[in-house]
PDB file of C-alpha atoms in Angstrom:
ATOM      1  CA  MET I 148       0.141  -0.092  -0.049  1.00 65.00           C
ATOM      2  CA  PHE I 149       1.159   3.625  -0.537  1.00 76.00           C
ATOM      3  CA  SER I 150       2.464   5.621   2.264  1.00 83.00           C
ATOM      4  CA  LYS I 151       1.101   8.788   3.643  1.00 82.00           C
ATOM      5  CA  ARG I 152       3.305  10.990   1.723  1.00 85.00           C
ATOM      6  CA  VAL I 153       2.312   9.356  -1.639  1.00 81.00           C
ATOM      7  CA  TRP I 154      -1.169   9.810  -0.815  1.00 82.00           C
ATOM      8  CA  ARG I 155      -0.556  13.647  -0.148  1.00 86.00           C
ATOM      9  CA  TRP I 156       1.095  13.968  -3.413  1.00 86.00           C
ATOM     10  CA  ILE I 157      -1.695  12.059  -5.198  1.00 85.00           C
ATOM     11  CA  LEU I 158      -4.392  14.271  -3.284  1.00 84.00           C
ATOM     12  CA  LEU I 159      -2.289  17.529  -4.346  1.00 84.00           C
ATOM     13  CA  PHE I 160      -1.906  16.490  -7.896  1.00 83.00           C
ATOM     14  CA  SER I 161      -5.682  15.589  -8.121  1.00 87.00           C
ATOM     15  CA  VAL I 162      -6.773  19.007  -6.578  1.00 88.00           C
ATOM     16  CA  ALA I 163      -4.465  20.756  -9.055  1.00 85.00           C
ATOM     17  CA  LEU I 164      -5.784  19.028 -11.795  1.00 82.00           C
ATOM     18  CA  VAL I 165      -9.422  19.647 -10.966  1.00 84.00           C
ATOM     19  CA  CYS I 166      -8.824  23.323 -10.431  1.00 79.00           C
ATOM     20  CA  SER I 167      -7.124  23.630 -13.857  1.00 80.00           C
ATOM     21  CA  ALA I 168      -9.982  21.913 -15.532  1.00 76.00           C
ATOM     22  CA  LEU I 169     -12.407  24.291 -13.694  1.00 77.00           C
ATOM     23  CA  ALA I 170     -10.523  27.260 -14.877  1.00 73.00           C
ATOM     24  CA  GLY I 171     -10.285  26.045 -18.381  1.00 71.00           C
ATOM     25  CA  VAL I 172     -14.297  25.377 -18.301  1.00 65.00           C
ATOM     26  CA  TYR I 173     -14.605  28.966 -16.815  1.00 66.00           C
ATOM     27  CA  TRP I 174     -12.552  30.625 -19.543  1.00 56.00           C
ATOM     28  CA  TYR I 175     -14.122  28.910 -22.293  1.00 59.00           C
ATOM     29  CA  TYR I 176     -17.824  29.449 -21.435  1.00 55.00           C
ATOM     30  CA  TYR I 177     -17.607  32.841 -19.652  1.00 54.00           C
ATOM     31  CA  LEU I 178     -14.693  34.605 -21.572  1.00 52.00           C
ATOM     32  CA  ALA I 179     -14.104  33.028 -24.924  1.00 45.00           C
ATOM     33  CA  LYS I 180     -17.746  32.550 -26.002  1.00 44.00           C
ATOM     34  CA  ASP I 181     -18.008  36.213 -26.638  1.00 44.00           C
ATOM     35  CA  GLN I 182     -14.869  36.249 -28.840  1.00 41.00           C
ATOM     36  CA  PRO I 183     -15.512  36.362 -32.703  1.00 40.00           C
ATOM     37  CA  VAL I 184     -14.969  32.880 -34.284  1.00 36.00           C
ATOM     38  CA  THR I 185     -14.754  32.137 -38.115  1.00 35.00           C
ATOM     39  CA  GLU I 186     -17.496  30.253 -39.488  1.00 38.00           C
ATOM     40  CA  ASN I 187     -17.693  28.599 -42.980  1.00 34.00           C
ATOM     41  CA  VAL I 188     -21.428  27.633 -44.085  1.00 32.00           C
ATOM     42  CA  ALA I 189     -20.825  25.151 -46.913  1.00 30.00           C
ATOM     43  CA  ASN I 190     -23.028  25.998 -50.174  1.00 28.00           C
ATOM     44  CA  ASP I 191     -24.345  29.094 -48.725  1.00 30.00           C
ATOM     45  CA  ARG I 192     -23.813  32.714 -49.762  1.00 27.00           C
ATOM     46  CA  ARG I 193     -23.336  33.581 -46.213  1.00 31.00           C
ATOM     47  CA  VAL I 194     -19.765  32.507 -45.990  1.00 31.00           C
ATOM     48  CA  VAL I 195     -19.032  34.876 -42.945  1.00 31.00           C
ATOM     49  CA  GLU I 196     -15.620  35.925 -41.984  1.00 33.00           C
ATOM     50  CA  MET I 197     -16.694  37.012 -38.207  1.00 32.00           C
ATOM     51  CA  ALA I 198     -12.983  37.924 -37.454  1.00 31.00           C
ATOM     52  CA  VAL I 199     -13.344  40.835 -39.557  1.00 34.00           C
ATOM     53  CA  SER I 200     -10.183  42.324 -41.016  1.00 34.00           C
ATOM     54  CA  PRO I 201      -9.380  45.095 -40.377  1.00 37.00           C
ATOM     55  CA  GLU I 202     -10.759  45.724 -36.712  1.00 44.00           C
ATOM     56  CA  PRO I 203     -11.722  49.028 -36.301  1.00 50.00           C
ATOM     57  CA  GLN I 204      -8.516  51.010 -34.919  1.00 51.00           C
ATOM     58  CA  THR I 205      -8.769  53.431 -32.095  1.00 52.00           C
ATOM     59  CA  ASP I 206      -8.228  57.149 -32.347  1.00 52.00           C
ATOM     60  CA  ALA I 207      -5.131  59.114 -31.007  1.00 54.00           C
ATOM     61  CA  GLU I 208      -6.702  59.258 -27.516  1.00 55.00           C
ATOM     62  CA  GLY I 209      -7.582  55.561 -27.788  1.00 53.00           C
ATOM     63  CA  ASP I 210     -11.216  55.771 -26.813  1.00 55.00           C
ATOM     64  CA  GLN I 211     -13.232  55.982 -30.156  1.00 52.00           C
ATOM     65  CA  PRO I 212     -12.789  53.474 -33.023  1.00 54.00           C
ATOM     66  CA  GLN I 213     -11.691  54.736 -36.419  1.00 57.00           C
ATOM     67  CA  VAL I 214     -13.507  53.324 -39.265  1.00 60.00           C
ATOM     68  CA  THR I 215     -11.894  52.408 -42.503  1.00 57.00           C
ATOM     69  CA  GLU I 216     -13.446  52.600 -45.941  1.00 57.00           C
ATOM     70  CA  GLU I 217     -12.928  48.972 -46.707  1.00 61.00           C
ATOM     71  CA  ARG I 218     -15.121  47.331 -49.181  1.00 75.00           C
ATOM     72  CA  PHE I 219     -17.122  44.841 -47.629  1.00 84.00           C
ATOM     73  CA  THR I 220     -17.237  41.203 -49.208  1.00 86.00           C
ATOM     74  CA  SER I 221     -20.388  40.010 -47.373  1.00 92.00           C
ATOM     75  CA  ASN I 222     -23.391  41.244 -45.480  1.00 95.00           C
ATOM     76  CA  GLY I 223     -21.940  39.205 -42.556  1.00 94.00           C
ATOM     77  CA  GLN I 224     -18.883  40.980 -42.611  1.00 94.00           C
ATOM     78  CA  PHE I 225     -20.506  44.379 -42.691  1.00 94.00           C
ATOM     79  CA  ILE I 226     -22.570  43.465 -39.733  1.00 96.00           C
ATOM     80  CA  ALA I 227     -19.741  42.141 -37.506  1.00 94.00           C
ATOM     81  CA  TYR I 228     -17.545  45.238 -38.460  1.00 93.00           C
ATOM     82  CA  PHE I 229     -20.196  47.707 -37.448  1.00 95.00           C
ATOM     83  CA  HIS I 230     -21.181  45.759 -34.414  1.00 95.00           C
ATOM     84  CA  ASN I 231     -17.795  46.052 -33.240  1.00 93.00           C
ATOM     85  CA  VAL I 232     -17.521  49.717 -34.030  1.00 93.00           C
ATOM     86  CA  TYR I 233     -20.507  50.284 -31.759  1.00 93.00           C
ATOM     87  CA  ASN I 234     -19.536  48.038 -28.969  1.00 91.00           C
ATOM     88  CA  GLU I 235     -16.299  50.169 -28.819  1.00 91.00           C
ATOM     89  CA  SER I 236     -17.948  53.506 -29.173  1.00 91.00           C
ATOM     90  CA  LEU I 237     -21.447  52.988 -27.354  1.00 91.00           C
ATOM     91  CA  GLY I 238     -20.812  49.739 -25.120  1.00 83.00           C
ATOM     92  CA  TRP I 239     -19.883  49.656 -21.616  1.00 79.00           C
ATOM     93  CA  GLY I 240     -21.129  53.265 -20.657  1.00 80.00           C
ATOM     94  CA  GLY I 241     -20.051  54.925 -24.085  1.00 83.00           C
ATOM     95  CA  ALA I 242     -23.795  55.897 -24.753  1.00 86.00           C
ATOM     96  CA  ASP I 243     -23.503  58.206 -21.542  1.00 84.00           C
ATOM     97  CA  SER I 244     -20.902  60.599 -23.414  1.00 89.00           C
ATOM     98  CA  ILE I 245     -21.302  60.269 -27.188  1.00 92.00           C
ATOM     99  CA  ASN I 246     -18.773  61.687 -29.437  1.00 93.00           C
ATOM    100  CA  TRP I 247     -21.128  62.934 -32.180  1.00 94.00           C
ATOM    101  CA  ASP I 248     -18.703  63.887 -34.613  1.00 93.00           C
ATOM    102  CA  LYS I 249     -17.555  60.235 -34.589  1.00 92.00           C
ATOM    103  CA  GLN I 250     -20.893  58.844 -34.703  1.00 94.00           C
ATOM    104  CA  ARG I 251     -21.463  60.983 -37.879  1.00 95.00           C
ATOM    105  CA  GLN I 252     -18.169  59.355 -39.309  1.00 93.00           C
ATOM    106  CA  TYR I 253     -19.537  55.919 -38.530  1.00 94.00           C
ATOM    107  CA  ALA I 254     -23.140  56.525 -39.916  1.00 94.00           C
ATOM    108  CA  GLN I 255     -21.521  57.823 -43.210  1.00 94.00           C
ATOM    109  CA  ALA I 256     -19.366  54.770 -43.419  1.00 93.00           C
ATOM    110  CA  ILE I 257     -22.440  52.740 -43.072  1.00 95.00           C
ATOM    111  CA  LEU I 258     -24.233  54.590 -45.795  1.00 95.00           C
ATOM    112  CA  ASN I 259     -21.192  54.256 -48.030  1.00 92.00           C
ATOM    113  CA  GLY I 260     -21.076  50.424 -47.462  1.00 92.00           C
ATOM    114  CA  LEU I 261     -24.654  50.087 -48.234  1.00 93.00           C
ATOM    115  CA  SER I 262     -24.434  51.924 -51.500  1.00 91.00           C
ATOM    116  CA  TYR I 263     -22.324  49.462 -53.055  1.00 89.00           C
ATOM    117  CA  MET I 264     -23.272  46.269 -51.315  1.00 90.00           C
ATOM    118  CA  GLU I 265     -25.522  43.647 -52.586  1.00 92.00           C
ATOM    119  CA  ILE I 266     -27.908  43.037 -49.656  1.00 94.00           C
ATOM    120  CA  GLU I 267     -29.443  39.250 -49.221  1.00 94.00           C
ATOM    121  CA  GLU I 268     -33.208  39.334 -49.576  1.00 94.00           C
ATOM    122  CA  GLU I 269     -33.704  38.189 -45.974  1.00 95.00           C
ATOM    123  CA  LEU I 270     -31.883  41.310 -44.648  1.00 96.00           C
ATOM    124  CA  GLN I 271     -33.428  43.996 -46.592  1.00 96.00           C
ATOM    125  CA  ALA I 272     -35.870  45.256 -44.164  1.00 96.00           C
ATOM    126  CA  ASP I 273     -33.193  45.360 -41.216  1.00 97.00           C
ATOM    127  CA  PHE I 274     -30.561  47.121 -43.454  1.00 97.00           C
ATOM    128  CA  GLN I 275     -33.309  49.615 -44.731  1.00 97.00           C
ATOM    129  CA  LYS I 276     -33.674  50.570 -40.913  1.00 97.00           C
ATOM    130  CA  ILE I 277     -29.859  50.826 -40.435  1.00 97.00           C
ATOM    131  CA  LYS I 278     -29.870  53.009 -43.387  1.00 97.00           C
ATOM    132  CA  GLU I 279     -32.597  55.307 -42.150  1.00 97.00           C
ATOM    133  CA  LEU I 280     -30.964  55.407 -38.629  1.00 97.00           C
ATOM    134  CA  ALA I 281     -27.804  56.335 -40.048  1.00 97.00           C
ATOM    135  CA  GLU I 282     -29.079  58.889 -42.268  1.00 97.00           C
ATOM    136  CA  LEU I 283     -30.862  60.553 -38.872  1.00 96.00           C
ATOM    137  CA  VAL I 284     -27.296  60.674 -37.358  1.00 96.00           C
ATOM    138  CA  VAL I 285     -25.551  62.105 -40.498  1.00 95.00           C
ATOM    139  CA  ASN I 286     -28.298  64.652 -40.528  1.00 93.00           C
ATOM    140  CA  ARG I 287     -27.372  65.829 -37.092  1.00 90.00           C
ATOM    141  CA  ASN I 288     -29.907  63.952 -34.900  1.00 89.00           C
ATOM    142  CA  GLU I 289     -27.989  63.837 -31.709  1.00 91.00           C
ATOM    143  CA  LYS I 290     -30.215  61.705 -29.790  1.00 93.00           C
ATOM    144  CA  ALA I 291     -28.554  58.802 -27.865  1.00 93.00           C
ATOM    145  CA  ARG I 292     -31.455  56.507 -28.711  1.00 94.00           C
ATOM    146  CA  THR I 293     -30.749  56.773 -32.392  1.00 95.00           C
ATOM    147  CA  ALA I 294     -27.105  55.600 -31.969  1.00 95.00           C
ATOM    148  CA  ILE I 295     -28.375  52.932 -29.492  1.00 94.00           C
ATOM    149  CA  LEU I 296     -30.972  51.476 -31.909  1.00 96.00           C
ATOM    150  CA  LEU I 297     -28.035  51.303 -34.470  1.00 96.00           C
ATOM    151  CA  HIS I 298     -26.068  49.318 -32.194  1.00 95.00           C
ATOM    152  CA  ARG I 299     -28.854  47.027 -31.292  1.00 95.00           C
ATOM    153  CA  LEU I 300     -29.661  46.229 -34.732  1.00 96.00           C
ATOM    154  CA  PHE I 301     -25.984  45.393 -35.602  1.00 96.00           C
ATOM    155  CA  HIS I 302     -25.818  43.411 -32.332  1.00 96.00           C
ATOM    156  CA  ASP I 303     -28.953  41.392 -33.003  1.00 96.00           C
ATOM    157  CA  LEU I 304     -28.051  40.627 -36.614  1.00 96.00           C
ATOM    158  CA  ASP I 305     -24.693  39.634 -35.433  1.00 96.00           C
ATOM    159  CA  ILE I 306     -26.146  37.125 -33.181  1.00 94.00           C
ATOM    160  CA  ASP I 307     -29.017  36.066 -35.682  1.00 92.00           C
ATOM    161  CA  PHE I 308     -27.080  36.264 -38.956  1.00 94.00           C
ATOM    162  CA  ASN I 309     -23.360  35.483 -38.063  1.00 93.00           C
ATOM    163  CA  LYS I 310     -24.275  33.191 -35.034  1.00 92.00           C
ATOM    164  CA  TYR I 311     -22.234  35.519 -32.660  1.00 90.00           C
ATOM    165  CA  LYS I 312     -22.391  34.071 -29.141  1.00 90.00           C
ATOM    166  CA  HIS I 313     -23.758  36.702 -26.530  1.00 87.00           C
ATOM    167  CA  SER I 314     -26.282  36.802 -23.692  1.00 87.00           C
ATOM    168  CA  ASP I 315     -27.703  40.006 -24.361  1.00 88.00           C
ATOM    169  CA  TYR I 316     -30.347  40.134 -27.197  1.00 91.00           C
ATOM    170  CA  PHE I 317     -32.756  43.004 -27.964  1.00 93.00           C
ATOM    171  CA  ASN I 318     -35.358  41.525 -30.482  1.00 93.00           C
ATOM    172  CA  THR I 319     -35.046  44.284 -32.755  1.00 94.00           C
ATOM    173  CA  THR I 320     -34.600  42.397 -36.110  1.00 94.00           C
ATOM    174  CA  GLU I 321     -37.038  41.742 -39.002  1.00 94.00           C
ATOM    175  CA  TYR I 322     -34.823  38.884 -39.881  1.00 93.00           C
ATOM    176  CA  LYS I 323     -35.923  36.823 -36.664  1.00 91.00           C
ATOM    177  CA  ASN I 324     -39.428  38.546 -36.272  1.00 89.00           C
ATOM    178  CA  GLY I 325     -38.109  40.607 -33.320  1.00 88.00           C
ATOM    179  CA  LYS I 326     -40.899  41.906 -31.042  1.00 90.00           C
ATOM    180  CA  GLU I 327     -39.193  45.356 -30.895  1.00 90.00           C
ATOM    181  CA  ALA I 328     -38.797  45.651 -34.713  1.00 92.00           C
ATOM    182  CA  ALA I 329     -42.000  47.722 -34.909  1.00 93.00           C
ATOM    183  CA  LYS I 330     -41.087  49.974 -32.302  1.00 95.00           C
ATOM    184  CA  ILE I 331     -38.003  50.897 -34.273  1.00 95.00           C
ATOM    185  CA  ASP I 332     -40.130  51.790 -37.318  1.00 95.00           C
ATOM    186  CA  ASP I 333     -42.216  54.044 -35.200  1.00 95.00           C
ATOM    187  CA  TYR I 334     -39.074  55.783 -33.719  1.00 95.00           C
ATOM    188  CA  ILE I 335     -37.695  56.357 -37.205  1.00 96.00           C
ATOM    189  CA  GLU I 336     -41.111  57.683 -38.632  1.00 95.00           C
ATOM    190  CA  ALA I 337     -41.287  59.980 -35.616  1.00 94.00           C
ATOM    191  CA  GLU I 338     -37.987  61.192 -36.012  1.00 94.00           C
ATOM    192  CA  GLN I 339     -38.068  61.877 -39.684  1.00 90.00           C
ATOM    193  CA  THR I 340     -41.057  64.147 -39.436  1.00 82.00           C
TER     194      THR I 340
END
């Protein structure tokens, strides 16, 4: 039989192994699940590169993303890119102190992207809302709700269309018959008049 000393080492090794396994599970489920992944959908026009290149770079102060005038190769890439832009500029309390000059740049970049992209049929209604909200921002509508709704549309489309993993969901897309989609239409109509 083993001595007490050997049993202690076995117990110590077992505890260390269990702790390492728990740390790995925690990292995977709570930290890595929100990271973009590359997903290829065979025989589908939606071959989505969720690890969008290039990522929006931050400005000189390091607080607002700089958008590039890259040509987007897919609707999924466009969605993921601008979802990331809005996460960086409005997420984590950013909606409390909005830089409207930057928001107008982002909105203009959205409009530029939409002007040349072929939009898939099932995304037409949501991209129309995105276009109308972006036009409001470009035309100096400085209501936080306008920028927040843009962020929520990109967020939900990233989840619905790109299979982005995140626990928050706002039910804003026509793509998935979201319960809040009609409220966005009402908001846009009220702001356009």
